[in-house]
Structure formats: C-alpha cells, structure tokens
Coordinates of C-alpha atoms and ligand atoms in Angstrom, one line a residue:
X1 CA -15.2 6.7 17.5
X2 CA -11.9 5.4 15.5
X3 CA -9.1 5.4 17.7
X4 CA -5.6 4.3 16.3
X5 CA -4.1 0.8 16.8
X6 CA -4.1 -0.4 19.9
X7 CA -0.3 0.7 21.1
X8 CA 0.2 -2.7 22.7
X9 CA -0.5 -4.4 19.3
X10 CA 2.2 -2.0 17.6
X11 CA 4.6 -2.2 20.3
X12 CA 4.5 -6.1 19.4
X13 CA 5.2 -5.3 16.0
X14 CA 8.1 -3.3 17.2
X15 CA 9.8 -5.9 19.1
X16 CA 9.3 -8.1 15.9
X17 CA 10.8 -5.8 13.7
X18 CA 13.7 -5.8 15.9
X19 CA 14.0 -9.4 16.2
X20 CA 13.8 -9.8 12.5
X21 CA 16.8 -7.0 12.5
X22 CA 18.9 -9.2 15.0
X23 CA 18.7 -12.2 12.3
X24 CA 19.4 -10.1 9.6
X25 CA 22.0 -8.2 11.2
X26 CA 23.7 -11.9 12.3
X27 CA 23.5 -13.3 8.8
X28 CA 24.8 -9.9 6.8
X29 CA 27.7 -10.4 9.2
X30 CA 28.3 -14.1 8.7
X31 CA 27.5 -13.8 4.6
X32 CA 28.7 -10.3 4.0
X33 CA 25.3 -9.9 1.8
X34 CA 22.2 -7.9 2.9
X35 CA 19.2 -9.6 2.2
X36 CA 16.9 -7.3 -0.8
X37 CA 13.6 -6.2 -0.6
X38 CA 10.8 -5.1 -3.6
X39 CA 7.3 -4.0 -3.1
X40 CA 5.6 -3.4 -6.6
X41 CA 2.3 -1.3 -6.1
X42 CA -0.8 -1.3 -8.5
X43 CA -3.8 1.0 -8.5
X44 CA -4.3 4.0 -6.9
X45 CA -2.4 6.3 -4.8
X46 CA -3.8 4.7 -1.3
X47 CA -1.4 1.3 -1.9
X48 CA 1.5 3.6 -2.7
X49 CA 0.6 5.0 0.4
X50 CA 0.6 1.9 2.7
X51 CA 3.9 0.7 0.2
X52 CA 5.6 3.7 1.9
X53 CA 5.1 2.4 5.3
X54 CA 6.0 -1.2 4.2
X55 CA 8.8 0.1 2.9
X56 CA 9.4 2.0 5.9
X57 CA 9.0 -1.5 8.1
X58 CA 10.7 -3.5 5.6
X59 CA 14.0 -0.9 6.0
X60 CA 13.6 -1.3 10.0
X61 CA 13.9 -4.9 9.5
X62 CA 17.4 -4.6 8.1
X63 CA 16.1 -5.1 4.5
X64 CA 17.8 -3.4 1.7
X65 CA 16.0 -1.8 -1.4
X66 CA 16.1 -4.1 -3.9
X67 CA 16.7 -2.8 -7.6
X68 CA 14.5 -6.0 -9.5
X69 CA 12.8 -9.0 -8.9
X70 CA 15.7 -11.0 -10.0
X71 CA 18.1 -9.4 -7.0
X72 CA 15.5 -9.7 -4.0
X73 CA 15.2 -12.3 -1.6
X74 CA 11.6 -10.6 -0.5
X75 CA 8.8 -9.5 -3.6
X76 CA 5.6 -7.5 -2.2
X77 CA 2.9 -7.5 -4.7
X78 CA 0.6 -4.5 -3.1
X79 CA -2.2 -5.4 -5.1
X80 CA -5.4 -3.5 -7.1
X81 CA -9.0 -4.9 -7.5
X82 CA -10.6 -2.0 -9.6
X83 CA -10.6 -3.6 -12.4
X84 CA -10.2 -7.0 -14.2
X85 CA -6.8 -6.3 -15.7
X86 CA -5.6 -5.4 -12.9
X87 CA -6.0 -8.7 -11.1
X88 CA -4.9 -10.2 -14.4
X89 CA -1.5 -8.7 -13.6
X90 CA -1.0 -10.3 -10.5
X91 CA -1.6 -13.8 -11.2
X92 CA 0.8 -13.8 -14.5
X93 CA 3.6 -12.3 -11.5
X94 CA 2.9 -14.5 -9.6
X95 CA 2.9 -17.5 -12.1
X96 CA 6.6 -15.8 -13.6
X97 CA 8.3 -16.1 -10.0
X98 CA 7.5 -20.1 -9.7
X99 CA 10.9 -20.6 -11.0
X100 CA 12.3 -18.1 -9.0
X101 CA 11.2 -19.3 -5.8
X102 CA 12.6 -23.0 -6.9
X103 CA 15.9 -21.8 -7.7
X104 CA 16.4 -19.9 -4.7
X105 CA 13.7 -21.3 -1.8
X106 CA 14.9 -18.5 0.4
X107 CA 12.8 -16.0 -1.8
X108 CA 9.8 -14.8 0.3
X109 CA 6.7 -14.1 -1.4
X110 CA 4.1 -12.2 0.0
X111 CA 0.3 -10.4 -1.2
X112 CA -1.4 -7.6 0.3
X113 CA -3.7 -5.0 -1.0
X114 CA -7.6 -5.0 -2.0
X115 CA -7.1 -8.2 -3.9
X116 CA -6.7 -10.0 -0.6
X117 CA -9.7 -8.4 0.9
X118 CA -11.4 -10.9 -1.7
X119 CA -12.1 -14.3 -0.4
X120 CA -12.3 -16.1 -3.0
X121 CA -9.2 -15.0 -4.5
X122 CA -7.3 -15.5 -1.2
X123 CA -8.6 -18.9 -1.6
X124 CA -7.7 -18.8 -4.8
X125 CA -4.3 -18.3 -4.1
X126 CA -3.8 -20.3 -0.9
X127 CA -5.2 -23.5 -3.4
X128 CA -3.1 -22.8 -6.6
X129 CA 0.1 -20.7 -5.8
X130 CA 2.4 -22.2 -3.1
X131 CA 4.7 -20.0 -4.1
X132 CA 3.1 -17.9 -2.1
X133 CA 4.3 -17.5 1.4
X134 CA 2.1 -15.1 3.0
X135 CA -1.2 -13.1 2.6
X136 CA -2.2 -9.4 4.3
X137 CA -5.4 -7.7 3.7
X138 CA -5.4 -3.5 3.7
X139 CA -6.5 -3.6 7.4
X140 CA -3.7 -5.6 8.2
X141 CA -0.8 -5.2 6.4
X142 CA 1.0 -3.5 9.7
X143 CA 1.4 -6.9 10.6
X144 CA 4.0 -7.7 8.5
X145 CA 6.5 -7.4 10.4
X146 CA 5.6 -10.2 12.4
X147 CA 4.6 -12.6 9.7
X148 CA 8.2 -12.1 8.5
X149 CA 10.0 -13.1 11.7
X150 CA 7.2 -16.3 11.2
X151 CA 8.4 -17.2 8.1
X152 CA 12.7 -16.7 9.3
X153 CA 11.9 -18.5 12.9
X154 CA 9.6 -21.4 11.4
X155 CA 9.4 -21.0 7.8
X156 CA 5.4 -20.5 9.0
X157 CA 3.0 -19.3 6.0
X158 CA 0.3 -16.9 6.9
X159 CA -2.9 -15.7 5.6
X160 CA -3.9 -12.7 7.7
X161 CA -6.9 -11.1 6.7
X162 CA -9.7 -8.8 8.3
X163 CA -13.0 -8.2 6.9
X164 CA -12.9 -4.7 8.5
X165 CA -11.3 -2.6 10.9
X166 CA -12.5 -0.3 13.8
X167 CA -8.8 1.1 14.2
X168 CA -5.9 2.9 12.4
X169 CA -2.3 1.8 12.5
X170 CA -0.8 5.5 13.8
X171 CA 3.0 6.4 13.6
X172 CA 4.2 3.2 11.9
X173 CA 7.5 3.9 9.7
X174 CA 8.0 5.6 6.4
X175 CA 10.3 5.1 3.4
X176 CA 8.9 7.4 0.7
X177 CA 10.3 6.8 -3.1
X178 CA 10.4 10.5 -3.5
X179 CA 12.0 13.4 -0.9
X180 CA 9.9 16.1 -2.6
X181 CA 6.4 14.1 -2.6
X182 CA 4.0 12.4 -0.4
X183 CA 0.8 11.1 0.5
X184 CA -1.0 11.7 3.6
X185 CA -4.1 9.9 4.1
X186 CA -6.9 11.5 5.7
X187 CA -9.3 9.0 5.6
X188 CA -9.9 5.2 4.3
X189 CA -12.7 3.3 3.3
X190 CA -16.0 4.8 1.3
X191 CA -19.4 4.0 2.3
X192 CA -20.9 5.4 -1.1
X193 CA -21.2 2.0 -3.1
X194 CA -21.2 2.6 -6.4
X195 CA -22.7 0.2 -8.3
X196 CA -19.8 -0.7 -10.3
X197 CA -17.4 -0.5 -7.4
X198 CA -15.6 -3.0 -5.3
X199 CA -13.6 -0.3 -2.8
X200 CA -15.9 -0.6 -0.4
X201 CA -15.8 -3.9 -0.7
X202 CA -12.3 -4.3 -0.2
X203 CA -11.6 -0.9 1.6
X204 CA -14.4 -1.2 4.0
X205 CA -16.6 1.8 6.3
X206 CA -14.9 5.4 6.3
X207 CA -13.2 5.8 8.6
X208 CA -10.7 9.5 9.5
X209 CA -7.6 10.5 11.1
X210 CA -7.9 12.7 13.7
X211 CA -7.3 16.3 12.7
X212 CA -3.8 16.3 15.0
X213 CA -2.0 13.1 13.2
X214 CA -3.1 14.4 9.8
X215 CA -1.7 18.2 10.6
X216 CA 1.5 16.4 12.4
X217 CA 2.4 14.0 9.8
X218 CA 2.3 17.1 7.4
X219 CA 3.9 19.4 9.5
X220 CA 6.8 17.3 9.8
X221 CA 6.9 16.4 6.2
X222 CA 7.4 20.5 5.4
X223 CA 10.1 20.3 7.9
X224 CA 11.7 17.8 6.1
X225 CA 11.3 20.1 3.1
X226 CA 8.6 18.1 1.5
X227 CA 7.4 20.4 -1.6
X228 CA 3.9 17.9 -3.0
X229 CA 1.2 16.7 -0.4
X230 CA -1.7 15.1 -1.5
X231 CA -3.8 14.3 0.9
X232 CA -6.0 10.9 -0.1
X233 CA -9.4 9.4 0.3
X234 CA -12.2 7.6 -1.7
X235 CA -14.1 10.6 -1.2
X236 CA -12.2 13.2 0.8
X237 CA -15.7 14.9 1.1
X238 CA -16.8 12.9 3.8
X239 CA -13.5 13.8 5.8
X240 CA -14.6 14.4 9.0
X241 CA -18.9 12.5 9.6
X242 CA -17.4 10.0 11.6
X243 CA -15.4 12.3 13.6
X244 CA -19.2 14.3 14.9
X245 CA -19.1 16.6 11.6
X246 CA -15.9 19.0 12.4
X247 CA -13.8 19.4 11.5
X248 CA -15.0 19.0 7.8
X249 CA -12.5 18.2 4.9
X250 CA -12.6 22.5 4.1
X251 CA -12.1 23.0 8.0
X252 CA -9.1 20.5 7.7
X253 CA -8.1 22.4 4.3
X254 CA -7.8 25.4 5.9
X255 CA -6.5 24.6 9.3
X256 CA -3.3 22.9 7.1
X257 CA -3.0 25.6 4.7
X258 CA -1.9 27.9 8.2
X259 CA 1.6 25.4 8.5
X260 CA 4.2 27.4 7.0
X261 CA 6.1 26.4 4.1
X262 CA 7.1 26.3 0.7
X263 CA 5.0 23.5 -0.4
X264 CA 2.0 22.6 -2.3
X265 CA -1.1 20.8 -1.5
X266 CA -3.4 18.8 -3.5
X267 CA -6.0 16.3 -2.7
X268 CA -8.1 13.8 -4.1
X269 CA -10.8 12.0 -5.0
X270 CA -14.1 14.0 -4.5
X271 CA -17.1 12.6 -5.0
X272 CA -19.5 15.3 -6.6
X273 CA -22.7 14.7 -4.3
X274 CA -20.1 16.3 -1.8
X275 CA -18.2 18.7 -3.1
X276 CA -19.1 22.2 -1.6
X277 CA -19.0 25.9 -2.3
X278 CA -17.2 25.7 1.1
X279 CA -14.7 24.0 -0.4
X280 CA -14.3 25.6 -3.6
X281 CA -13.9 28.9 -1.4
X282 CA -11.2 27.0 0.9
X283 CA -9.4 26.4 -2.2
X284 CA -9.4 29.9 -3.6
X285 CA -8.7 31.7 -0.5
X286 CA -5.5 29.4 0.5
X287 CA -2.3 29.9 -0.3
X288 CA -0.5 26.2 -0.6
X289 CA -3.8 24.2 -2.4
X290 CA -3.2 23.6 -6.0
X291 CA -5.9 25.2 -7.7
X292 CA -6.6 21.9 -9.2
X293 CA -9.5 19.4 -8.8
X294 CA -10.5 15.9 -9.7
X295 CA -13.9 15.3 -9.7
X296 CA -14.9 12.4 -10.9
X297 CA -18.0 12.4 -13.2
X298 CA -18.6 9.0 -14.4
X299 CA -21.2 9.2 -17.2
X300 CA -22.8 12.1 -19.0
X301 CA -26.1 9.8 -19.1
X302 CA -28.5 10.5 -16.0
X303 CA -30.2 7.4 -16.7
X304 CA -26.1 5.3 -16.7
X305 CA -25.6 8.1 -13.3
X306 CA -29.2 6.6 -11.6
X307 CA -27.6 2.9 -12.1
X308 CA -24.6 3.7 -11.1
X309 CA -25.8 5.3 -7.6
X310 CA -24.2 8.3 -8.1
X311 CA -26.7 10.5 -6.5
X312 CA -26.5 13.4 -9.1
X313 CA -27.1 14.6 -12.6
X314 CA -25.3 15.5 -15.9
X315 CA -27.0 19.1 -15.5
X316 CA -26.0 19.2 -11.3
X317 CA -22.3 18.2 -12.3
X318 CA -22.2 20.9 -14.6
X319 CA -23.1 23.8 -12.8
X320 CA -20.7 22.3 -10.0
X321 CA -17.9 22.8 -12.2
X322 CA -19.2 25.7 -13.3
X323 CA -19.1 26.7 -9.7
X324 CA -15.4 25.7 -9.0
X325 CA -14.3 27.3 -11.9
X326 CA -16.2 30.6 -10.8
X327 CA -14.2 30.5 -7.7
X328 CA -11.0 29.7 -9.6
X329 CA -10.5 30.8 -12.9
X330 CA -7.7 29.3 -13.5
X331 CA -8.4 26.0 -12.0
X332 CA -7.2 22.8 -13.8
X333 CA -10.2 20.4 -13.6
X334 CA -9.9 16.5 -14.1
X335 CA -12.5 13.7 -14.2
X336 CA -13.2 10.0 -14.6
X337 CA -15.4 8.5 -16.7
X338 CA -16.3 4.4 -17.3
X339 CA -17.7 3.3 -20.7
X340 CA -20.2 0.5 -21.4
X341 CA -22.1 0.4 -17.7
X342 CA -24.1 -2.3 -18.1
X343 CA -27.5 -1.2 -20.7
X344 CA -25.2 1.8 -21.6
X345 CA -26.8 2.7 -25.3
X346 CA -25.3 4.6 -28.2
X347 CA -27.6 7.3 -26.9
X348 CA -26.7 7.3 -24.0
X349 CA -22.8 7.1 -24.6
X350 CA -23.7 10.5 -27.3
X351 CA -24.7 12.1 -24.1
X352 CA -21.4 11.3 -22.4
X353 CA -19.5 12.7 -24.9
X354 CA -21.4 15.6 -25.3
X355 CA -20.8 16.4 -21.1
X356 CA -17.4 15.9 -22.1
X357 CA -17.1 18.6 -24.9
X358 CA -19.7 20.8 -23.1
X359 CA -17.3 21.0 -19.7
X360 CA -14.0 20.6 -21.9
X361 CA -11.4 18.8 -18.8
X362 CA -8.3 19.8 -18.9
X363 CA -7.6 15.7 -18.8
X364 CA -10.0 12.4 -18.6
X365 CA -9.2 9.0 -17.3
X366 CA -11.5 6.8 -19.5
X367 CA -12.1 3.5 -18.3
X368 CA -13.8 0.3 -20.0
X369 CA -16.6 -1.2 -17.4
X370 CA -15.0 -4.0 -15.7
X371 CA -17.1 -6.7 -13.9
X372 CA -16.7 -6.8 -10.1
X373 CA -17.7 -9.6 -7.9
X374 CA -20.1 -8.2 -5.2
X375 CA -20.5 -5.3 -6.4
X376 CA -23.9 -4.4 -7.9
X377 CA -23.5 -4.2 -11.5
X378 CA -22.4 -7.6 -11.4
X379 CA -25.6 -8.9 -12.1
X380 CA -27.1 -6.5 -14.1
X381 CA -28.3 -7.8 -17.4
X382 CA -27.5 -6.1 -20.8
X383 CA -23.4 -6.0 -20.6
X384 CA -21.9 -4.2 -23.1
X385 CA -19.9 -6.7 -25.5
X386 CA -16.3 -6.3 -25.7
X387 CA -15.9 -4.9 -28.8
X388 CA -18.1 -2.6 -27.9
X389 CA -16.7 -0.8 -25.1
X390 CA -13.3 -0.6 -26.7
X391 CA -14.8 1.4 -29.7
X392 CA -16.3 4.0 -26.8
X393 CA -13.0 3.9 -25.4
X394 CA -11.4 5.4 -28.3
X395 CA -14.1 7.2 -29.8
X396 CA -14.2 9.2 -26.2
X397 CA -10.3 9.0 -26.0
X398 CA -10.0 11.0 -29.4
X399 CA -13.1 13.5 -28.3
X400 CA -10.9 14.5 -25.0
X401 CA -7.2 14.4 -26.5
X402 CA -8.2 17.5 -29.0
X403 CA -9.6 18.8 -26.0
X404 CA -6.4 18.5 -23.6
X405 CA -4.5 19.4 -26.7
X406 CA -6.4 22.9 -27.1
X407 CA -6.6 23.2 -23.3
X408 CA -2.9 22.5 -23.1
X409 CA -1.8 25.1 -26.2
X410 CA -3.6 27.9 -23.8
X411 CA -0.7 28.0 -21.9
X412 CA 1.8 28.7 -24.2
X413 CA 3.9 32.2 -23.4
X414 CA 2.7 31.4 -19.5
X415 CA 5.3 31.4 -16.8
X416 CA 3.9 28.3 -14.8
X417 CA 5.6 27.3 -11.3
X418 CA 7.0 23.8 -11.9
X419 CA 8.3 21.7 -9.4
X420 CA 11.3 19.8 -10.7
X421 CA 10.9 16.5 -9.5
X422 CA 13.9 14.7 -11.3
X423 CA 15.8 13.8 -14.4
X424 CA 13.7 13.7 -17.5
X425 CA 13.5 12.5 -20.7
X426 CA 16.7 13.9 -23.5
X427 CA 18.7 15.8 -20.2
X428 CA 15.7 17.7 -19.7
X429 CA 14.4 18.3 -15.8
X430 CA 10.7 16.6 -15.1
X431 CA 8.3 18.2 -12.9
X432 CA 4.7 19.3 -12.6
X433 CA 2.8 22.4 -12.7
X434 CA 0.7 23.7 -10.2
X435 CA -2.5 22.1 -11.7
X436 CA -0.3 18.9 -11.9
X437 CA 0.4 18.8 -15.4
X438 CA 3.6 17.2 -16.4
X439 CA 6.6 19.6 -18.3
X440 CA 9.9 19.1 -19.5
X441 CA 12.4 21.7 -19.4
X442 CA 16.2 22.4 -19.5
X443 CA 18.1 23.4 -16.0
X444 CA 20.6 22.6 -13.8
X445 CA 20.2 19.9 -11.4
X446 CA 20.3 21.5 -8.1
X447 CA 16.5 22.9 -9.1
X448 CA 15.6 19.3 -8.7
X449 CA 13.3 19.9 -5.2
X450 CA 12.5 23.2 -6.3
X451 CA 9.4 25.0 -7.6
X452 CA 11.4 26.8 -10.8
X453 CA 9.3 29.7 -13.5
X454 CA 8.8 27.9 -16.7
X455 CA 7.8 29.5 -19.5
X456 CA 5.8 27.2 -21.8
X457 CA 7.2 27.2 -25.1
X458 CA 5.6 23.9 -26.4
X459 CA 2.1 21.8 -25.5
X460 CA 1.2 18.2 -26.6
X461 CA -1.5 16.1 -25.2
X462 CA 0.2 14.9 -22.4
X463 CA 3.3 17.3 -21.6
X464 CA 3.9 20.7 -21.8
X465 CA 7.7 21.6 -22.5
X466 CA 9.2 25.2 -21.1
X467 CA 12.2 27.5 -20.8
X468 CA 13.4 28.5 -17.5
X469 CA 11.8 31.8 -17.1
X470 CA 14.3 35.1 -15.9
X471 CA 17.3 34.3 -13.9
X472 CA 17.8 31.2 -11.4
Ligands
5AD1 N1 -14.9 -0.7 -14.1 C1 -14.3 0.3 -14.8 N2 -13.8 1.4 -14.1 C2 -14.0 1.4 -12.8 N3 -13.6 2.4 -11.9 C3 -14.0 1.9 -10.7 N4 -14.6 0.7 -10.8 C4 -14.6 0.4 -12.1 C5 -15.0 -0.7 -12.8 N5 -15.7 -1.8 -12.2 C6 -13.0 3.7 -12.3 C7 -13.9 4.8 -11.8 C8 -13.2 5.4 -10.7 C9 -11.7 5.1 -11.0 C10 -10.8 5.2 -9.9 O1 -11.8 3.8 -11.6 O2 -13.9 5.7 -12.9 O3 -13.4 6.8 -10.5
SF4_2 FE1 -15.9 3.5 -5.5 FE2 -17.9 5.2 -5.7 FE3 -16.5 4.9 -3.4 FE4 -15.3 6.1 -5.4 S1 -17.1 6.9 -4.3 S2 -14.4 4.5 -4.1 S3 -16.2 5.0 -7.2 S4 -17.8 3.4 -4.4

C-alpha cells in the first residue's frame, strides 16, 4: 500500500528550508531587499495544485511573491505535456530569459512538471539551455527545497527526476493564490492509457490519499473559511482500488459532504467507463457537491472511441448522461472532445458532432489531436493533416457555442448562487455559479468570499451577467 513520504526524507527538507531562510534572512538584512519568487503553471488543475505547495515552500524559504518575471530573482516554470503547444510555450520562456539570467546571474531558473518526466526533453534541456539551473519531475518536486540551498551554498545544478513513485509527499506547505478556492487532490497518476495520452506517462500508476488526509486537509480548509473545493484526479473514479476498494470515490463523497460548512464541492475528471449510478446518487443526495459534472467523452465515433481505448460507446455515454441528468435535473454537464485522432474520417467526425447536438453540453473543451511521444497514437498511420483538424476545430466550435448560448439563455429570470470570487471586468464582482459557470454582476465588495443570489439578467457564450437578487 502507498504510504506518504518517508517523514525522515521531509524532515530533511525541513531543515533545508530553514537553512535556505537563515541565508535569506542574513542577506535581506545586509541588502535591505527580499529576494522575489514566480512560479508560472501550465495545464491542468494538478500543477496549480503542486504550485500551491511550491509556493507554500518557496514562502518558508523567506522568498517573496514576485509580481513579473522581470522583478524575480527565482522563475518556476511548472510545466504541461498534453499537448504540442504546450511544450512550445516553455522552450520560447525559456529562450526569452537568456538575457535575463546574463544580466543578472543571480536569477535561478528552475523546471518541474510532466515535461520533466520526459527524458528526452530533460536531456533536451540539460544540452541546450544552461540557463537552466535545475530540473524536478512531478514525483519530486518536494525536493525543492533542498536543490535551492544547492544552488545558494555551491551554486550546484540539479536534475532530480523519478520515473515513478511508491509514496506521497503529506503535510508539505501551502500558499494558495485564492482564500475562497482550492484544490485537494485525492489521487495522482492514471493507469487507463489512452491512446492519445501521455499522463500516464508522465504522471505515472494511481496512486490515493488515505481517506483521513483528504477529509483533514478539507476540514481545515472550511475552517479557514474556504467556500470552492475541488477535489482532483485523472480519473477520480478509481479513487479508492489501491486502497482495497473502500472507501470508493462516492464513499469519500459522502463521508466529506458530513464536514460542516458553507462551502461547495466539486470534483473532476471522470472517466466514463467509471462513473456510477452510486455516484450520480452521492451527488444528488448531498448537500455541498455542485450538481455539476465533467465527463469527458472524447469522440462521438465508436470506431475513433475503440482506437482511442476508451472502453465505451457513443450509445453507453449517452444513456450515462442520460442517467446523471435523471438524478439531477438541473445538473450542468461538461465534456472534452479531441478532433482528428489519427484515421478520424469526415464520417466519422459527422458522428461526433451529431453526439454533441444529441447530448447538447452546457460547455465543450475541443481540442486538435496533438502527437505524443510514447503514447500509442504516436505511430498510428493516417494523421489527420493540419489543415484539417483546424477546420473540425471550428466547425465543432460553432456546433457547441449555439448550443452553450441556448443552454446559457435558459437561465435568464433564475436566481443562481454565485460565489463572488473578486473584482471583475467594468467594476462588476466575478464569481461562479453553482454549476461553475462564470457571471458578472454589480455589488459591494465585502460579498467578495461570499456565495451572493444573482438573478440572471443577461447570457452570452461564455458569461452570464446578473442583478443582486432581494436584499444583501
Ligand atoms: N491531443 C489533443 N488533446 C489531448 N487531450 C489529452 N491528450 C491529448 C492529445 N494528445 C485532451 C483530452 C483530455 C484533455 C485534458 O486534454 O480531451 O480530456
Ligand atoms: Fe489521459 Fe485517459 Fe488517463 Fe485521462 S483517463 S489522464 S485522458 S490516459
């Protein structure tokens, strides 16, 4: 079974991340300036959720936030492999801050996140970019802070890596961007391999929390009146094998649900082979889960599904949603879906967009098939050109945005319970609603870290704008 990090092993980092303080401390005192940190995060939600607890070392250390790249003396890129573009990103940061790190050499540079759980591009950038002054895969990055006082003491660059990881780094520090939000994971990794993925490539095995971290950490973030918990996973579904079956993720659902609070909880992703009526009727019968689900579908095309290894059909998706949206009426239901799988036809792409106006999501995140190294689809013959899977892009981006348009203009005249999360755009407040949909509306600033009744008086696409509702 998973235990968590070896205490010895964190108790080390401790004593590092006070040593690193100690220098810190000595040369604010001798300079009068604090030296900046920056982490910039790409992808999904799991790397803003190890960037918290960077953060949360990195303040520790004596490091203050820093507001740019051009005012830190330390730049984190926390880095994303889903996709092509993604690493694309990367490299051109990492080629702007050359002159950076000449003009001031005291600038540390450092890389973590699933592009470093590549070897060949942390070979890639040990070779070209010396620049570069240390490298931390996603089972490692708890390490830091001894690679930073190895960098202060001897100016020592590091590549530490591991392939996998049979432990979880418990109780490290936080530094959330947000007071009102947070992520809890519940589980890393995902064993599912589909074919177009690299997560479990770079992610590894699943592997969960015990039940008593996850329900601690979340207990203590109501306390600290904490309004937005997501709890994360590849496929939350799984929550639980490796742990002898129970709890599952509904048991763990449920068993949260019981902490008392004014908050709301969401979760994501599910992978449709394991989503369950249990967990439809978890859902329904709690009283902090957002009735809102993302359930990724993928393709509309059983054949594309089949390649894919999804381990389900167009026709079994369907009555899943059905399903969900049986037990929740009013459920907000988002999905995923990748265009141009290798030996996708027009056909085939038809059937897509016919799942898509059949099952009519409230939103879609529509990706273009991206080429992966190690990952199945890598070397399937019959790629899609280009040109190709841009036109699908759009074609499918236009089908859906009449959808969430029509799906969005159904809740005009609701009151809908909006958390206001901050300062929008024109002196509006920003929050989102229940099913996480995104609204602007005018009130006071104290609301901001409150759930406030908005009526809806307009919808568009992508925001719905509201009226507070009664008196506040
Ligand atoms: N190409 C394009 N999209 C991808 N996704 C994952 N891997 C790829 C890839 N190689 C999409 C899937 C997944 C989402 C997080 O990213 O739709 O659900
Ligand atoms: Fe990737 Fe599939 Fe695992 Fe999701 S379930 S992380 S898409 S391999």
């Amino acid at each position: 079974m998973i235990q968590p990090v070896d205490r010895q092993e964190l108790q080390r980092q401790r004593q590092h991340m006070q040593a690193v303080r100690s220098l810190l401390d000595a040369e604010h005192l001798a300079t009068g300036r604090r030296r900046a940190a920056l982490i910039e995060t790409y992808g999904c939600q799991q790397n803003e959720a190890d960037s918290d607890r960077m953060r949360g070392m990195l303040a520790e250390m004596g490091f203050a936030p820093a507001e740019d790249r051009a005012q830190a003396d330390l730049i984190l890129f926390n880095t994303c492999a889903i996709r092509e573009h993604a690493e694309l990103r990367v490299f051109g940061n990492i080629g702007a801050l050359k002159h950076q790190k000449q003009r001031n050499p005291n600038l540390m540079l450092g890389i973590t996140g699933c592009m470093m759980q590549q070897p060949h591009r942390v070979e890639e950038i040990l070779s070209k970019y010396g620049q570069v002054d240390f490298i931390l895969g996603t089972h490692t990055f708890y390490l830091l802070p001894g690679v930073i006082l190895g960098l202060l003491q001897e100016g020592r660059r590091q590549a530490l890596v591991a392939e996998r990881t049979d432990a979880i780094p418990e109780d490290l520090p936080v530094r959330r961007e947000s007071a009102h939000k947070a992520w809890v994971t519940v589980m890393y990794g995902c064993n599912n391999f589909c074919a177009y993925c690299v997560v479990p490539h770079t992610r590894g095995r699943e592997i969960s929390r015990r039940p008593e971290h996850i329900l601690g950490e979340v207990r203590g973030l109501v306390l600290e009146g904490c309004r937005d918990i997501t709890l994360l996973g590849q496929n939350v579904n799984s929550y639980g094998r490796d742990l002898g079956g129970e709890p599952d993720f509904a048991d763990l659902l449920a068993d949260i649900d019981k902490i008392e609070g004014d908050y709301r909880l969401r979760f994501m992703t599910s992978h449709p082979k394991d989503a369950t009526q249990k967990l439809f009727d978890a859902m329904a019968n709690s009283v902090h889960v957002a009735r809102q689900l993302h359930l990724p579908v993928q393709s509309g095309s059983d054949r594309v599904l089949a390649a894919m290894n999804r381990r389900y059909t167009a026709a079994a998706y369907a009555e899943l949603a059905a399903r969900a949206r049986a037990a929740m009426p009013d459920l907000v239901l988002t999905s995923d879906i990748i265009v141009g799988f290798p030996g996708e036809t027009e056909q085939e792409f038809e059937e897509t967009l016919a799942l898509v106006r059949a099952l009519r999501f409230d939103a879609l995140f529509t990706f273009a098939f991206s080429r992966r190294k190690n990952t199945a689809a890598y070397t399937m013959k019959e790629q899609v050109p280009k040109e190709e899977k841009q036109r699908r892009l759009s074609r499918l981006m236009e089908v859906q945005q009449e959808i969430s348009l029509e799906k969005n203009r159904a809740h005009l005249g609701q009151v809908l319970s909006v958390l206001a999360e901050g300062p929008g755009k024109g002196g509006l407040l920003q929050g989102r609603t229940e099913g996480g949909k995104l609204c602007y509306f005018a009130g006071p600033q104290c609301l901001i870290g409150q759930f406030a009744p908005v009526r809806i008086t307009e919808a568009k696409t992508f925001v719905l704008y509201g009226e507070l509702s009664g008196s506040h």
